[in-house]
Amino acid sequence: SDDADKKTEETSFALNYAMAFAGNFGAGLTYVSKSKKYDGDAATVGEVSSTIGLSGYYNVHGGWDDSCFVGLHYNMVTNDDTATTDTGNKMTKIGLEYGHRFKVGSLGGMTFNWAPSVAYWMNTTAYNDDSKDDLNDTALIINAANVAMTF
């Protein structure tokens, strides 16, 4: 088939940085860039996207390690149009997260924590195609496979 002959290019870059300040409080920045193209064009919405986000944290026990935490997240996601359609969108995502960081070990001045959490997200999607109404949805997410590194 013609699909087998298509050249696929896929790149992904993610940066998530959080910093503690003022005792129990912390703040974080998120940047994610994803691109999956076939012969230079995105086939479906979401295959070319970027995310910029801000987070605020309250660490119940005063530090990043071995502490319960509450996080408030604000992310802005842009999903590009495909090469042939005006189907992209812009999403605003607000999340409230609760979890606990369990210290699992240290290496070279870095501490590794297992940080399971549960988050409630409220999302608004504004489509680039003006004939579509905005979409509002919510999600409850359990994240059991999160490992955080602190230094």
GROMACS .gro file of N, CA and C in nm:
model
  453
    1SER      N    1   0.084  -0.119   0.000
    1SER     CA    2   0.000   0.000   0.000
    1SER      C    3   0.087   0.124   0.000
    2ASP      N    4   0.026   0.238  -0.030
    2ASP     CA    5   0.100   0.364  -0.030
    2ASP      C    6   0.145   0.403   0.109
    3ASP      N    7   0.069   0.363   0.214
    3ASP     CA    8   0.105   0.397   0.351
    3ASP      C    9   0.241   0.339   0.391
    4ALA      N   10   0.275   0.223   0.339
    4ALA     CA   11   0.401   0.159   0.374
    4ALA      C   12   0.521   0.237   0.320
    5ASP      N   13   0.499   0.314   0.214
    5ASP     CA   14   0.607   0.391   0.151
    5ASP      C   15   0.626   0.528   0.214
    6LYS      N   16   0.538   0.569   0.302
    6LYS     CA   17   0.548   0.702   0.363
    6LYS      C   18   0.662   0.708   0.463
    7LYS      N   19   0.734   0.819   0.462
    7LYS     CA   20   0.843   0.841   0.557
    7LYS      C   21   0.784   0.903   0.684
    8THR      N   22   0.809   0.840   0.798
    8THR     CA   23   0.758   0.889   0.925
    8THR      C   24   0.870   0.955   1.004
    9GLU      N   25   0.844   1.076   1.052
    9GLU     CA   26   0.938   1.148   1.138
    9GLU      C   27   0.867   1.178   1.269
   10GLU      N   28   0.932   1.140   1.381
   10GLU     CA   29   0.869   1.161   1.511
   10GLU      C   30   0.972   1.219   1.608
   11THR      N   31   0.937   1.333   1.670
   11THR     CA   32   1.023   1.393   1.772
   11THR      C   33   0.937   1.435   1.890
   12SER      N   34   0.997   1.429   2.007
   12SER     CA   35   0.927   1.468   2.129
   12SER      C   36   1.028   1.528   2.224
   13PHE      N   37   0.992   1.640   2.285
   13PHE     CA   38   1.079   1.706   2.382
   13PHE      C   39   0.992   1.752   2.498
   14ALA      N   40   1.032   1.719   2.620
   14ALA     CA   41   0.955   1.759   2.738
   14ALA      C   42   1.049   1.810   2.846
   15LEU      N   43   1.010   1.919   2.908
   15LEU     CA   44   1.085   1.977   3.018
   15LEU      C   45   0.987   2.011   3.128
   16ASN      N   46   1.013   1.958   3.247
   16ASN     CA   47   0.927   1.985   3.362
   16ASN      C   48   1.020   2.020   3.478
   17TYR      N   49   1.013   2.144   3.524
   17TYR     CA   50   1.104   2.188   3.629
   17TYR      C   51   1.022   2.252   3.741
   18ALA      N   52   1.045   2.207   3.863
   18ALA     CA   53   0.977   2.264   3.980
   18ALA      C   54   1.082   2.302   4.083
   19MET      N   55   1.053   2.407   4.157
   19MET     CA   56   1.148   2.458   4.256
   19MET      C   57   1.075   2.493   4.385
   20ALA      N   58   1.134   2.453   4.497
   20ALA     CA   59   1.076   2.486   4.627
   20ALA      C   60   1.119   2.627   4.669
   21PHE      N   61   1.030   2.698   4.735
   21PHE     CA   62   1.061   2.828   4.792
   21PHE      C   63   0.967   2.854   4.908
   22ALA      N   64   1.003   2.942   4.996
   22ALA     CA   65   0.917   2.986   5.107
   22ALA      C   66   0.862   2.868   5.187
   23GLY      N   67   0.951   2.780   5.231
   23GLY     CA   68   0.908   2.669   5.317
   23GLY      C   69   0.835   2.561   5.243
   24ASN      N   70   0.704   2.554   5.259
   24ASN     CA   71   0.626   2.445   5.204
   24ASN      C   72   0.582   2.465   5.060
   25PHE      N   73   0.608   2.580   5.001
   25PHE     CA   74   0.555   2.612   4.870
   25PHE      C   75   0.656   2.585   4.760
   26GLY      N   76   0.605   2.556   4.640
   26GLY     CA   77   0.689   2.535   4.523
   26GLY      C   78   0.616   2.578   4.398
   27ALA      N   79   0.691   2.599   4.292
   27ALA     CA   80   0.633   2.638   4.164
   27ALA      C   81   0.702   2.560   4.054
   28GLY      N   82   0.632   2.538   3.944
   28GLY     CA   83   0.690   2.461   3.835
   28GLY      C   84   0.651   2.515   3.699
   29LEU      N   85   0.735   2.483   3.601
   29LEU     CA   86   0.711   2.517   3.461
   29LEU      C   87   0.713   2.388   3.379
   30THR      N   88   0.630   2.384   3.277
   30THR     CA   89   0.624   2.269   3.189
   30THR      C   90   0.630   2.317   3.045
   31TYR      N   91   0.710   2.248   2.962
   31TYR     CA   92   0.710   2.272   2.818
   31TYR      C   93   0.719   2.137   2.749
   32VAL      N   94   0.628   2.112   2.656
   32VAL     CA   95   0.628   1.987   2.580
   32VAL      C   96   0.607   2.021   2.433
   33SER      N   97   0.687   1.961   2.347
   33SER     CA   98   0.673   1.976   2.203
   33SER      C   99   0.672   1.837   2.142
   34LYS      N  100   0.565   1.806   2.066
   34LYS     CA  101   0.554   1.675   2.002
   34LYS      C  102   0.530   1.694   1.852
   35SER      N  103   0.591   1.607   1.775
   35SER     CA  104   0.572   1.614   1.631
   35SER      C  105   0.580   1.474   1.572
   36LYS      N  106   0.477   1.436   1.500
   36LYS     CA  107   0.478   1.310   1.425
   36LYS      C  108   0.423   1.342   1.287
   37LYS      N  109   0.508   1.330   1.188
   37LYS     CA  110   0.468   1.366   1.052
   37LYS      C  111   0.495   1.251   0.956
   38TYR      N  112   0.411   1.243   0.854
   38TYR     CA  113   0.423   1.145   0.748
   38TYR      C  114   0.450   1.220   0.620
   39ASP      N  115   0.564   1.198   0.559
   39ASP     CA  116   0.604   1.273   0.439
   39ASP      C  117   0.591   1.423   0.460
   40GLY      N  118   0.624   1.469   0.582
   40GLY     CA  119   0.626   1.612   0.612
   40GLY      C  120   0.495   1.671   0.659
   41ASP      N  121   0.386   1.593   0.661
   41ASP     CA  122   0.255   1.645   0.701
   41ASP      C  123   0.200   1.565   0.819
   42ALA      N  124   0.129   1.633   0.910
   42ALA     CA  125   0.060   1.566   1.020
   42ALA      C  126  -0.065   1.499   0.965
   43ALA      N  127  -0.087   1.374   1.004
   43ALA     CA  128  -0.202   1.300   0.953
   43ALA      C  129  -0.327   1.325   1.035
   44THR      N  130  -0.312   1.338   1.168
   44THR     CA  131  -0.428   1.362   1.254
   44THR      C  132  -0.396   1.472   1.354
   45VAL      N  133  -0.501   1.532   1.407
   45VAL     CA  134  -0.484   1.638   1.506
   45VAL      C  135  -0.418   1.581   1.631
   46GLY      N  136  -0.327   1.656   1.688
   46GLY     CA  137  -0.256   1.613   1.806
   46GLY      C  138  -0.119   1.554   1.776
   47GLU      N  139  -0.091   1.527   1.649
   47GLU     CA  140   0.040   1.473   1.615
   47GLU      C  141   0.146   1.583   1.607
   48VAL      N  142   0.104   1.708   1.598
   48VAL     CA  143   0.195   1.822   1.610
   48VAL      C  144   0.133   1.912   1.715
   49SER      N  145   0.198   1.919   1.833
   49SER     CA  146   0.140   1.998   1.941
   49SER      C  147   0.249   2.056   2.030
   50SER      N  148   0.210   2.159   2.105
   50SER     CA  149   0.300   2.217   2.204
   50SER      C  150   0.218   2.250   2.329
   51THR      N  151   0.284   2.239   2.444
   51THR     CA  152   0.221   2.267   2.572
   51THR      C  153   0.311   2.358   2.654
   52ILE      N  154   0.252   2.460   2.713
   52ILE     CA  155   0.320   2.546   2.809
   52ILE      C  156   0.235   2.546   2.934
   53GLY      N  157   0.298   2.524   3.050
   53GLY     CA  158   0.219   2.515   3.172
   53GLY      C  159   0.289   2.573   3.293
   54LEU      N  160   0.207   2.611   3.390
   54LEU     CA  161   0.253   2.660   3.520
   54LEU      C  162   0.190   2.574   3.628
   55SER      N  163   0.265   2.552   3.736
   55SER     CA  164   0.213   2.474   3.847
   55SER      C  165   0.253   2.539   3.979
   56GLY      N  166   0.167   2.523   4.077
   56GLY     CA  167   0.197   2.564   4.213
   56GLY      C  168   0.179   2.444   4.304
   57TYR      N  169   0.268   2.429   4.402
   57TYR     CA  170   0.264   2.314   4.491
   57TYR      C  171   0.265   2.358   4.637
   58TYR      N  172   0.194   2.282   4.718
   58TYR     CA  173   0.204   2.296   4.863
   58TYR      C  174   0.248   2.160   4.916
   59ASN      N  175   0.365   2.156   4.978
   59ASN     CA  176   0.420   2.033   5.035
   59ASN      C  177   0.384   2.029   5.183
   60VAL      N  178   0.297   1.938   5.220
   60VAL     CA  179   0.238   1.933   5.353
   60VAL      C  180   0.346   1.918   5.461
   61HIS      N  181   0.448   1.837   5.435
   61HIS     CA  182   0.549   1.810   5.536
   61HIS      C  183   0.675   1.894   5.518
   62GLY      N  184   0.667   1.999   5.441
   62GLY     CA  185   0.775   2.098   5.435
   62GLY      C  186   0.886   2.075   5.336
   63GLY      N  187   0.884   1.971   5.257
   63GLY     CA  188   0.990   1.950   5.160
   63GLY      C  189   0.942   1.866   5.043
   64TRP      N  190   1.029   1.847   4.945
   64TRP     CA  191   0.992   1.770   4.827
   64TRP      C  192   0.996   1.621   4.853
   65ASP      N  193   1.080   1.577   4.946
   65ASP     CA  194   1.098   1.433   4.971
   65ASP      C  195   1.011   1.386   5.087
   66ASP      N  196   0.953   1.266   5.072
   66ASP     CA  197   0.870   1.207   5.178
   66ASP      C  198   0.764   1.303   5.230
   67SER      N  199   0.685   1.356   5.138
   67SER     CA  200   0.584   1.454   5.175
   67SER      C  201   0.457   1.436   5.092
   68CYS      N  202   0.343   1.458   5.155
   68CYS     CA  203   0.220   1.472   5.079
   68CYS      C  204   0.224   1.607   5.010
   69PHE      N  205   0.157   1.618   4.895
   69PHE     CA  206   0.156   1.745   4.824
   69PHE      C  207   0.022   1.767   4.757
   70VAL      N  208  -0.009   1.895   4.737
   70VAL     CA  209  -0.124   1.938   4.659
   70VAL      C  210  -0.070   2.026   4.548
   71GLY      N  211  -0.114   2.001   4.426
   71GLY     CA  212  -0.068   2.080   4.312
   71GLY      C  213  -0.184   2.142   4.238
   72LEU      N  214  -0.165   2.264   4.191
   72LEU     CA  215  -0.260   2.332   4.104
   72LEU      C  216  -0.188   2.359   3.972
   73HIS      N  217  -0.243   2.311   3.861
   73HIS     CA  218  -0.177   2.318   3.731
   73HIS      C  219  -0.261   2.397   3.632
   74TYR      N  220  -0.193   2.474   3.545
   74TYR     CA  221  -0.258   2.546   3.436
   74TYR      C  222  -0.175   2.521   3.311
   75ASN      N  223  -0.232   2.452   3.214
   75ASN     CA  224  -0.161   2.419   3.090
   75ASN      C  225  -0.236   2.475   2.970
   76MET      N  226  -0.160   2.525   2.873
   76MET     CA  227  -0.214   2.570   2.745
   76MET      C  228  -0.155   2.481   2.637
   77VAL      N  229  -0.242   2.411   2.564
   77VAL     CA  230  -0.199   2.315   2.462
   77VAL      C  231  -0.247   2.366   2.326
   78THR      N  232  -0.158   2.363   2.228
   78THR     CA  233  -0.194   2.398   2.090
   78THR      C  234  -0.173   2.275   2.004
   79ASN      N  235  -0.280   2.228   1.940
   79ASN     CA  236  -0.273   2.117   1.845
   79ASN      C  237  -0.288   2.176   1.705
   80ASP      N  238  -0.186   2.161   1.623
   80ASP     CA  239  -0.185   2.220   1.489
   80ASP      C  240  -0.288   2.154   1.398
   81ASP      N  241  -0.331   2.230   1.296
   81ASP     CA  242  -0.416   2.175   1.191
   81ASP      C  243  -0.339   2.067   1.115
   82THR      N  244  -0.412   1.977   1.050
   82THR     CA  245  -0.346   1.883   0.960
   82THR      C  246  -0.318   1.957   0.829
   83ALA      N  247  -0.247   1.892   0.739
   83ALA     CA  248  -0.211   1.956   0.612
   83ALA      C  249  -0.332   1.986   0.525
   84THR      N  250  -0.440   1.911   0.542
   84THR     CA  251  -0.555   1.926   0.452
   84THR      C  252  -0.681   1.980   0.518
   85THR      N  253  -0.682   1.993   0.651
   85THR     CA  254  -0.804   2.036   0.717
   85THR      C  255  -0.776   2.140   0.826
   86ASP      N  256  -0.881   2.212   0.864
   86ASP     CA  257  -0.875   2.313   0.970
   86ASP      C  258  -0.931   2.250   1.098
   87THR      N  259  -0.865   2.144   1.144
   87THR     CA  260  -0.919   2.066   1.256
   87THR      C  261  -0.839   2.081   1.384
   88GLY      N  262  -0.741   2.169   1.388
   88GLY     CA  263  -0.663   2.189   1.509
   88GLY      C  264  -0.744   2.254   1.619
   89ASN      N  265  -0.680   2.271   1.735
   89ASN     CA  266  -0.751   2.333   1.846
   89ASN      C  267  -0.652   2.388   1.947
   90LYS      N  268  -0.707   2.465   2.038
   90LYS     CA  269  -0.631   2.515   2.152
   90LYS      C  270  -0.705   2.469   2.277
   91MET      N  271  -0.630   2.410   2.370
   91MET     CA  272  -0.691   2.358   2.492
   91MET      C  273  -0.637   2.434   2.613
   92THR      N  274  -0.725   2.462   2.706
   92THR     CA  275  -0.687   2.515   2.836
   92THR      C  276  -0.720   2.405   2.937
   93LYS      N  277  -0.619   2.367   3.016
   93LYS     CA  278  -0.636   2.257   3.110
   93LYS      C  279  -0.601   2.307   3.250
   94ILE      N  280  -0.694   2.290   3.343
   94ILE     CA  281  -0.671   2.325   3.483
   94ILE      C  282  -0.686   2.198   3.565
   95GLY      N  283  -0.583   2.169   3.644
   95GLY     CA  284  -0.585   2.045   3.720
   95GLY      C  285  -0.555   2.067   3.867
   96LEU      N  286  -0.619   1.989   3.951
   96LEU     CA  287  -0.594   1.987   4.094
   96LEU      C  288  -0.545   1.846   4.127
   97GLU      N  289  -0.427   1.838   4.190
   97GLU     CA  290  -0.361   1.710   4.213
   97GLU      C  291  -0.329   1.691   4.361
   98TYR      N  292  -0.341   1.566   4.407
   98TYR     CA  293  -0.300   1.531   4.542
   98TYR      C  294  -0.217   1.404   4.533
   99GLY      N  295  -0.104   1.401   4.604
   99GLY     CA  296  -0.020   1.282   4.601
   99GLY      C  297   0.078   1.279   4.717
  100HIS      N  298   0.165   1.181   4.713
  100HIS     CA  299   0.268   1.167   4.815
  100HIS      C  300   0.398   1.124   4.746
  101ARG      N  301   0.508   1.186   4.786
  101ARG     CA  302   0.640   1.147   4.735
  101ARG      C  303   0.706   1.056   4.839
  102PHE      N  304   0.741   0.935   4.797
  102PHE     CA  305   0.811   0.839   4.882
  102PHE      C  306   0.956   0.831   4.836
  103LYS      N  307   1.048   0.863   4.925
  103LYS     CA  308   1.190   0.857   4.890
  103LYS      C  309   1.229   0.711   4.868
  104VAL      N  310   1.291   0.683   4.751
  104VAL     CA  311   1.332   0.546   4.720
  104VAL      C  312   1.484   0.531   4.714
  105GLY      N  313   1.557   0.642   4.714
  105GLY     CA  314   1.703   0.632   4.713
  105GLY      C  315   1.770   0.758   4.664
  106SER      N  316   1.902   0.761   4.677
  106SER     CA  317   1.982   0.876   4.634
  106SER      C  318   2.101   0.828   4.553
  107LEU      N  319   2.146   0.913   4.463
  107LEU     CA  320   2.262   0.884   4.381
  107LEU      C  321   2.324   1.015   4.336
  108GLY      N  322   2.450   1.038   4.373
  108GLY     CA  323   2.522   1.157   4.327
  108GLY      C  324   2.457   1.288   4.366
  109GLY      N  325   2.402   1.297   4.484
  109GLY     CA  326   2.337   1.421   4.528
  109GLY      C  327   2.194   1.439   4.481
  110MET      N  328   2.141   1.342   4.407
  110MET     CA  329   2.003   1.347   4.360
  110MET      C  330   1.920   1.245   4.437
  111THR      N  331   1.801   1.283   4.474
  111THR     CA  332   1.710   1.194   4.545
  111THR      C  333   1.598   1.153   4.451
  112PHE      N  334   1.567   1.025   4.450
  112PHE     CA  335   1.461   0.972   4.365
  112PHE      C  336   1.340   0.941   4.452
  113ASN      N  337   1.224   0.987   4.407
  113ASN     CA  338   1.099   0.967   4.480
  113ASN      C  339   0.997   0.899   4.389
  114TRP      N  340   0.924   0.803   4.443
  114TRP     CA  341   0.806   0.751   4.377
  114TRP      C  342   0.692   0.842   4.421
  115ALA      N  343   0.617   0.897   4.326
  115ALA     CA  344   0.517   0.999   4.359
  115ALA      C  345   0.381   0.967   4.299
  116PRO      N  346   0.311   0.866   4.353
  116PRO     CA  347   0.176   0.840   4.302
  116PRO      C  348   0.084   0.957   4.338
  117SER      N  349  -0.014   0.981   4.249
  117SER     CA  350  -0.105   1.093   4.273
  117SER      C  351  -0.238   1.067   4.203
  118VAL      N  352  -0.336   1.145   4.241
  118VAL     CA  353  -0.465   1.149   4.174
  118VAL      C  354  -0.492   1.294   4.137
  119ALA      N  355  -0.543   1.315   4.016
  119ALA     CA  356  -0.566   1.452   3.968
  119ALA      C  357  -0.703   1.462   3.904
  120TYR      N  358  -0.765   1.577   3.923
  120TYR     CA  359  -0.892   1.610   3.860
  120TYR      C  360  -0.865   1.723   3.762
  121TRP      N  361  -0.892   1.700   3.633
  121TRP     CA  362  -0.865   1.799   3.528
  121TRP      C  363  -0.995   1.852   3.469
  122MET      N  364  -0.997   1.982   3.446
  122MET     CA  365  -1.108   2.049   3.377
  122MET      C  366  -1.049   2.110   3.250
  123ASN      N  367  -1.102   2.068   3.135
  123ASN     CA  368  -1.044   2.106   3.007
  123ASN      C  369  -1.145   2.181   2.922
  124THR      N  370  -1.097   2.281   2.851
  124THR     CA  371  -1.178   2.351   2.751
  124THR      C  372  -1.102   2.346   2.619
  125THR      N  373  -1.169   2.297   2.516
  125THR     CA  374  -1.109   2.289   2.382
  125THR      C  375  -1.180   2.387   2.290
  126ALA      N  376  -1.103   2.479   2.232
  126ALA     CA  377  -1.154   2.575   2.134
  126ALA      C  378  -1.100   2.533   1.998
  127TYR      N  379  -1.189   2.497   1.907
  127TYR     CA  380  -1.149   2.446   1.776
  127TYR      C  381  -1.112   2.561   1.682
  128ASN      N  382  -1.015   2.535   1.594
  128ASN     CA  383  -0.978   2.634   1.492
  128ASN      C  384  -1.090   2.651   1.390
  129ASP      N  385  -1.170   2.550   1.369
  129ASP     CA  386  -1.286   2.556   1.280
  129ASP      C  387  -1.398   2.627   1.357
  130ASP      N  388  -1.428   2.750   1.318
  130ASP     CA  389  -1.525   2.833   1.391
  130ASP      C  390  -1.667   2.775   1.391
  131SER      N  391  -1.697   2.681   1.303
  131SER     CA  392  -1.832   2.625   1.301
  131SER      C  393  -1.854   2.524   1.415
  132LYS      N  394  -1.748   2.485   1.485
  132LYS     CA  395  -1.762   2.391   1.596
  132LYS      C  396  -1.771   2.466   1.728
  133ASP      N  397  -1.856   2.416   1.817
  133ASP     CA  398  -1.866   2.472   1.952
  133ASP      C  399  -1.748   2.426   2.037
  134ASP      N  400  -1.714   2.508   2.136
  134ASP     CA  401  -1.610   2.468   2.230
  134ASP      C  402  -1.655   2.344   2.306
  135LEU      N  403  -1.559   2.264   2.346
  135LEU     CA  404  -1.587   2.142   2.420
  135LEU      C  405  -1.532   2.156   2.561
  136ASN      N  406  -1.614   2.129   2.661
  136ASN     CA  407  -1.571   2.128   2.801
  136ASN      C  408  -1.581   1.984   2.852
  137ASP      N  409  -1.473   1.937   2.914
  137ASP     CA  410  -1.477   1.802   2.969
  137ASP      C  411  -1.393   1.797   3.096
  138THR      N  412  -1.410   1.688   3.169
  138THR     CA  413  -1.333   1.667   3.292
  138THR      C  414  -1.274   1.527   3.289
  139ALA      N  415  -1.169   1.509   3.368
  139ALA     CA  416  -1.105   1.378   3.376
  139ALA      C  417  -1.051   1.357   3.516
  140LEU      N  418  -1.063   1.236   3.565
  140LEU     CA  419  -1.002   1.195   3.691
  140LEU      C  420  -0.891   1.098   3.655
  141ILE      N  421  -0.767   1.133   3.692
  141ILE     CA  422  -0.651   1.055   3.649
  141ILE      C  423  -0.575   1.005   3.772
  142ILE      N  424  -0.548   0.875   3.774
  142ILE     CA  425  -0.465   0.815   3.878
  142ILE      C  426  -0.329   0.787   3.816
  143ASN      N  427  -0.225   0.846   3.873
  143ASN     CA  428  -0.090   0.832   3.821
  143ASN      C  429  -0.008   0.752   3.921
  144ALA      N  430   0.010   0.623   3.893
  144ALA     CA  431   0.084   0.537   3.986
  144ALA      C  432   0.230   0.518   3.944
  145ALA      N  433   0.265   0.560   3.823
  145ALA     CA  434   0.399   0.533   3.769
  145ALA      C  435   0.482   0.660   3.755
  146ASN      N  436   0.476   0.747   3.853
  146ASN     CA  437   0.549   0.875   3.846
  146ASN      C  438   0.673   0.866   3.934
  147VAL      N  439   0.789   0.893   3.876
  147VAL     CA  440   0.913   0.899   3.952
  147VAL      C  441   0.967   1.041   3.940
  148ALA      N  442   0.997   1.104   4.052
  148ALA     CA  443   1.049   1.241   4.054
  148ALA      C  444   1.193   1.239   4.107
  149MET      N  445   1.274   1.325   4.050
  149MET     CA  446   1.413   1.338   4.094
  149MET      C  447   1.430   1.478   4.151
  150THR      N  448   1.489   1.486   4.271
  150THR     CA  449   1.514   1.616   4.331
  150THR      C  450   1.664   1.631   4.356
  151PHE      N  451   1.711   1.754   4.348
  151PHE     CA  452   1.852   1.782   4.374
  151PHE      C  453   1.869   1.920   4.431
   0.00000   0.00000   0.00000
